[in-house]
Coordinates of C-alpha atoms and ligand atoms in Angstrom, one line a residue:
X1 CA -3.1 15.9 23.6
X2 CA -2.8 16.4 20.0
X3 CA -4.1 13.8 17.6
X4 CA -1.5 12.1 15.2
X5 CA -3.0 12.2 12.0
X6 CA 0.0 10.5 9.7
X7 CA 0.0 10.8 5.9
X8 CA 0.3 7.6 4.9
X9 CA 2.4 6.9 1.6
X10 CA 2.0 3.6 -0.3
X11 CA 4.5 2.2 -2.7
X12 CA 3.9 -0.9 -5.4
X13 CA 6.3 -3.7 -5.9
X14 CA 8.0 -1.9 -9.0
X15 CA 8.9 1.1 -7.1
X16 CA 10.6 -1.5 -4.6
X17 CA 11.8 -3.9 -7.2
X18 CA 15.5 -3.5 -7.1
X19 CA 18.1 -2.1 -4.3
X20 CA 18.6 1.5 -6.1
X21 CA 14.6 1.6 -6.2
X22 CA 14.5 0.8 -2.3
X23 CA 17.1 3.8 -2.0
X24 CA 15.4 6.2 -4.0
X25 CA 11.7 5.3 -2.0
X26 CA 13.9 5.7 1.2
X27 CA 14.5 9.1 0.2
X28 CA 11.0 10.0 -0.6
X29 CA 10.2 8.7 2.8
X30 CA 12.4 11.1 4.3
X31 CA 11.5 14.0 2.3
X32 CA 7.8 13.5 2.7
X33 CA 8.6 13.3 6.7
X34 CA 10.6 16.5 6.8
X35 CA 7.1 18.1 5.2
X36 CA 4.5 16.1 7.3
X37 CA 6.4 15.1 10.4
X38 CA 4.2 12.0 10.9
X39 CA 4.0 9.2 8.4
X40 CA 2.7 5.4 8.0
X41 CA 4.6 3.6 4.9
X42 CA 2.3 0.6 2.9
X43 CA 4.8 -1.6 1.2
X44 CA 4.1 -4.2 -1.8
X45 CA 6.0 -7.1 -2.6
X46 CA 9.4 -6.4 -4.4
X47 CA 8.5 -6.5 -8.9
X48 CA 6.7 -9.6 -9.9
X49 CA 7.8 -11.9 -6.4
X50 CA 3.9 -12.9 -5.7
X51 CA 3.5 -14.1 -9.1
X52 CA 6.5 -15.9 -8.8
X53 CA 5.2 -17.6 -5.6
X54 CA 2.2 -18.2 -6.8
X55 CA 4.0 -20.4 -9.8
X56 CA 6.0 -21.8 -7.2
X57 CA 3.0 -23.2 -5.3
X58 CA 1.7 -24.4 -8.7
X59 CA 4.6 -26.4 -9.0
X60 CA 4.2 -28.4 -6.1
X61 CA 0.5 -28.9 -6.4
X62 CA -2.5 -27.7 -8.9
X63 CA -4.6 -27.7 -5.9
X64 CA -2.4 -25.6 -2.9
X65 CA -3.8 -25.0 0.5
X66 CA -5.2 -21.7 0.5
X67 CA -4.2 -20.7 4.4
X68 CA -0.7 -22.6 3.5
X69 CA -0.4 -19.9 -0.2
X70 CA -1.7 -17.3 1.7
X71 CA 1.8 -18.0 4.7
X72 CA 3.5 -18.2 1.0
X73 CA 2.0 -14.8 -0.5
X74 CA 2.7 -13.1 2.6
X75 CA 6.3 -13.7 2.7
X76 CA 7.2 -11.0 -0.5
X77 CA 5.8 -7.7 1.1
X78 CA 7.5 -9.2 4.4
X79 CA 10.7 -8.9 2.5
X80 CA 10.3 -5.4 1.4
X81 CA 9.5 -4.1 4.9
X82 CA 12.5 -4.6 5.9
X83 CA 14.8 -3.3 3.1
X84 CA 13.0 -0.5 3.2
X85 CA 13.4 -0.1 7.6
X86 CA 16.9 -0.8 6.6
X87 CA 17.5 2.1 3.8
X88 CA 16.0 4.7 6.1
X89 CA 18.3 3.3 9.6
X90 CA 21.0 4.0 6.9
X91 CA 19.9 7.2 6.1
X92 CA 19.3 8.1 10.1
X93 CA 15.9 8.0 9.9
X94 CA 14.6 6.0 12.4
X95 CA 11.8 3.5 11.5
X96 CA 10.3 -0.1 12.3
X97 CA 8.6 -2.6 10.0
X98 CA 5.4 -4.3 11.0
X99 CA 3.4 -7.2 9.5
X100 CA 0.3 -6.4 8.8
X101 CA -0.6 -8.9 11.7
X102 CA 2.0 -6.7 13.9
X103 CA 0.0 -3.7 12.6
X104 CA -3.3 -5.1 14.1
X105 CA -4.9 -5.5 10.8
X106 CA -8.0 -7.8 11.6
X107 CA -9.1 -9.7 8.6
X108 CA -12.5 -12.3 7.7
X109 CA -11.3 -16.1 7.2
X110 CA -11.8 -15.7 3.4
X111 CA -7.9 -17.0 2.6
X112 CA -6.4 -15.3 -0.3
X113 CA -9.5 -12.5 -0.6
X114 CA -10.3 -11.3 3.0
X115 CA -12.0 -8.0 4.3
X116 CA -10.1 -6.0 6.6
X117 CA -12.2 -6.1 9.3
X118 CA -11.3 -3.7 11.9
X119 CA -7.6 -2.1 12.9
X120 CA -6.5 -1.6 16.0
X121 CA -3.4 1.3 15.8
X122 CA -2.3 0.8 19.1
X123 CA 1.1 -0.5 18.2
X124 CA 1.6 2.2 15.0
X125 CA 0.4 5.4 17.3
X126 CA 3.0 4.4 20.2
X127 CA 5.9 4.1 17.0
X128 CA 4.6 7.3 15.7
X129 CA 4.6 9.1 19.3
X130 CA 8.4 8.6 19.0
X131 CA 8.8 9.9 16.0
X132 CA 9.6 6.7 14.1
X133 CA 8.7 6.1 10.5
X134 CA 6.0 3.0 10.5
X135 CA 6.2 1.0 7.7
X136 CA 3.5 -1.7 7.2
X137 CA 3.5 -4.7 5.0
X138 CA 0.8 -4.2 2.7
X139 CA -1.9 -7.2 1.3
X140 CA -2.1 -8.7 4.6
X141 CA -4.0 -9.1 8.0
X142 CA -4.5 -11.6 10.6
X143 CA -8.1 -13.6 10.7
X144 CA -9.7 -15.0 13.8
X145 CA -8.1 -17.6 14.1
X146 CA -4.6 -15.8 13.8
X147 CA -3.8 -16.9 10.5
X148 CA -2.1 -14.6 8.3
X149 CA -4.5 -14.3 5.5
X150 CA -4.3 -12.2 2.3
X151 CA -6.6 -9.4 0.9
X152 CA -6.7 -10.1 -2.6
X153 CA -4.1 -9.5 -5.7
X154 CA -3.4 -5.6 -6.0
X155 CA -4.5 -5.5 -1.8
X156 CA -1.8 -3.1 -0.6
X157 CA -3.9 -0.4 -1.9
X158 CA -6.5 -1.8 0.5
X159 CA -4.1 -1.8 3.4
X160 CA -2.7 1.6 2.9
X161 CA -6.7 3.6 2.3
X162 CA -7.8 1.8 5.2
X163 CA -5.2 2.9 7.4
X164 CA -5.4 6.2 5.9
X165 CA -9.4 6.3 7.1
X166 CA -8.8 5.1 10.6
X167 CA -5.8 7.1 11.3
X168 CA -7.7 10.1 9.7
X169 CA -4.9 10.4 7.4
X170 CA -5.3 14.3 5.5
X171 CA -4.1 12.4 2.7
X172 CA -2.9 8.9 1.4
X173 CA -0.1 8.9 -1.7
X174 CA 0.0 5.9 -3.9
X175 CA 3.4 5.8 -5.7
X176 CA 3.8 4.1 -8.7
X177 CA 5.3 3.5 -11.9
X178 CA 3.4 6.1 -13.9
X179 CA 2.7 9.1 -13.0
X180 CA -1.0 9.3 -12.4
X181 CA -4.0 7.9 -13.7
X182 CA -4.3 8.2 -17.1
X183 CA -7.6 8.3 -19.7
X184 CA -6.2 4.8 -21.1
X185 CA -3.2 2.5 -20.2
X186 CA -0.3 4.8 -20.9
X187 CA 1.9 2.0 -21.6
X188 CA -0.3 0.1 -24.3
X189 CA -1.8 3.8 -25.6
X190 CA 1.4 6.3 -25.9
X191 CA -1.5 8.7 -26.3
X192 CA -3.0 8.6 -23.5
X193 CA -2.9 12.3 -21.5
X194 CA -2.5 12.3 -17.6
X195 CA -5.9 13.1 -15.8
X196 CA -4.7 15.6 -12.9
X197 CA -8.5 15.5 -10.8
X198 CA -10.8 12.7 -11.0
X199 CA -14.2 11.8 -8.6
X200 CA -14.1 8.9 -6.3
X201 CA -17.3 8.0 -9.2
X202 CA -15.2 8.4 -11.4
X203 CA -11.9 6.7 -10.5
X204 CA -14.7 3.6 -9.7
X205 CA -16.1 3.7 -13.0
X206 CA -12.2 3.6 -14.5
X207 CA -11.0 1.0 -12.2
X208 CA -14.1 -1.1 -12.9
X209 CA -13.6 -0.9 -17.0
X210 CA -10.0 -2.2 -16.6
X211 CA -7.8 0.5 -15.3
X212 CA -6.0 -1.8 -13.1
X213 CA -4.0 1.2 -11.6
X214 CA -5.8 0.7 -8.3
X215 CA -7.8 -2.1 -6.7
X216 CA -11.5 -0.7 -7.3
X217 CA -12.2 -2.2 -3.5
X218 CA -9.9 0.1 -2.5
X219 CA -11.1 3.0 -4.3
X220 CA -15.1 1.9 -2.1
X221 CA -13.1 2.2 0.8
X222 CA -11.4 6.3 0.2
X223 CA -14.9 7.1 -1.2
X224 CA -16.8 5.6 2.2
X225 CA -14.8 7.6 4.2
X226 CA -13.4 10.5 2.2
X227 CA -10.1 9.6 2.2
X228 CA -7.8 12.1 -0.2
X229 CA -5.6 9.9 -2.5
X230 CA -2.7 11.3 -5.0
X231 CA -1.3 8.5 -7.4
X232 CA 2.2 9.6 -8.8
X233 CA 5.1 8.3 -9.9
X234 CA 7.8 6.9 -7.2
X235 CA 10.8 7.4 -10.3
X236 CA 9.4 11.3 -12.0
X237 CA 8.2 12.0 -8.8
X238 CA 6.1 14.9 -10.5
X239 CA 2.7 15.8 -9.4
X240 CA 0.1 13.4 -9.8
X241 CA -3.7 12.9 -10.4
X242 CA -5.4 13.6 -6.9
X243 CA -8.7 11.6 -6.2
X244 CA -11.4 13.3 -4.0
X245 CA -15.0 13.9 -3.5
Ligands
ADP301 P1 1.8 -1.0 -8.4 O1 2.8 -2.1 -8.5 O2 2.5 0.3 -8.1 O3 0.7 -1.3 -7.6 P2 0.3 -1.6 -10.8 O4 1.0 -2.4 -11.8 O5 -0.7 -2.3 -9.9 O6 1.3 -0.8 -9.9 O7 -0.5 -0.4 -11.5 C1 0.2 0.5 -12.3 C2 0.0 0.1 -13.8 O8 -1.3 0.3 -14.1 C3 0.8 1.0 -14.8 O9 2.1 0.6 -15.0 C4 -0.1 1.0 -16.0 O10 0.4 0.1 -17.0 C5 -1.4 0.3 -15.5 N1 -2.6 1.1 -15.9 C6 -3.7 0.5 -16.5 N2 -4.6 1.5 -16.8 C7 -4.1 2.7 -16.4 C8 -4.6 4.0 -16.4 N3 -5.8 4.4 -16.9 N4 -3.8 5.0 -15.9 C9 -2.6 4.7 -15.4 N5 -2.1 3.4 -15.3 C10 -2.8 2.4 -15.8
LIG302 N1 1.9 -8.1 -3.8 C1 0.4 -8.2 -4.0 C2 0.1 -8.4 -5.4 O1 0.9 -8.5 -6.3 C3 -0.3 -7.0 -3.4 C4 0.0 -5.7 -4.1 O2 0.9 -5.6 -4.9 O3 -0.8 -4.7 -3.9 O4 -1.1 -8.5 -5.7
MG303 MG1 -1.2 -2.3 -7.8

């Protein structure tokens, strides 16, 4: 039998931050599976919701249990998995959400920064076998002890390239709010000009002198095992910068 190799598209909390927004990523969904046939979704938490949480936590106590934030933290991408299942049933695509625990994302103990460890895509290969769209919460897995536990702030990158590498993904889309990576922040420098091709060296080195665009752990993990990533723009939805070997 033929191997299911999805493309897996990822999309950041402001490209879900609003009901129109979750429309509009609905239809990309269902425009990029018309192309591909086969695709994973990686969903962030809906506009600024974990640093609202985060506060909220802070208000209760300056010292928070870091298992009990990271049940807290885990909540927001929750939400956003299922508005987005929702928008595609309405659209009659068929799809099913998954925790990242429900995804079989294995995660170290380290609460509120753990290492994916392994991921077992039993579960997400049966959904895709029968044509569903998966959608995955981003930012989370499940540790040994099967505690939900977190993967660091900016960590549904992390979800969507390693899922990307084990399901031997041809290539991994990060959506955004600007429409690639840029050679400065083009919303502090108006200047700054679009790059359309960049080197997983190079994407690290920009990521590692403050181009928070992507999580630069994330970036290790496409360059370890050559996973193909576009960033673009969820809103323009014109053609972004592409990083590869
Ligand atoms: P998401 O919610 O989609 O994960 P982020 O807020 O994490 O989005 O990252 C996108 C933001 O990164 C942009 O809005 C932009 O302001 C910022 N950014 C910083 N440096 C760069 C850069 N060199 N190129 C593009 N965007 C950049
Ligand atoms: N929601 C998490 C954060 O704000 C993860 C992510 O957006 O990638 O850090
Ligand atoms: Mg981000």
């Amino acid at each position: 039998m033929v191997e299911i190799k999805p493309v897996v598209l990822k999309f950041g909390g402001s490209s879900v931050a609003t009901i129109e927004r979750i429309k509009n990523v609905a239809k990309i969904i269902v425009d990029r599976k018309n192309k591909f046939k086969h695709i994973v979704v990686v969903v962030s938490a809906p506009g600024d919701t974990t640093d609202e949480l985060i506060e909220k936590a802070y208000q209760i106590t300056s010292d928070p249990n870091k298992r009990e934030l990271d049940m807290l933290l885990a909540t927001g991408e929750q939400m956003s998995i299922a508005l987005v299942a929702m928008a595609l049933h309405s659209m009659n695509c068929e799809a099913v959400s998954l925790t990242g625990p429900q995804a079989g994302i294995y995660a170290d103990e380290i609460h509120t920064k753990a290492k994916i460890i392994d991921i077992d895509t039993k579960r997400i290969k049966k959904y895709l076998k029968q044509d569903k769209v998966v959608i995955v919460a981003g930012f989370q897995g499940i540790n040994p002890n099967e505690d939900i536990t977190t993967l660091g702030r900016g960590g549904s990158d992390l979800t969507a390239i390693a899922l990307a590498a084990k399901l031997k993904s041809p290539i991994c889309e990060i959506y955004t709010d600007v429409d690639g990576v840029f050679t400065t922040d083009p919303r502090v420098v108006p200047e700054a000009k679009k790059i359309d091709y960049l080197t997983y060296e190079e994407m690290l080195e920009m990521a590692g002198t403050g181009a928070q665009v992507m999580m630069a752990r994330s970036i290790e993990v496409a360059k370890k095992y050559n996973v193909k990533l576009e960033i673009k723009s969820s809103l323009t939805r014109k053609s972004g910068t592409i990083v590869y070997k």
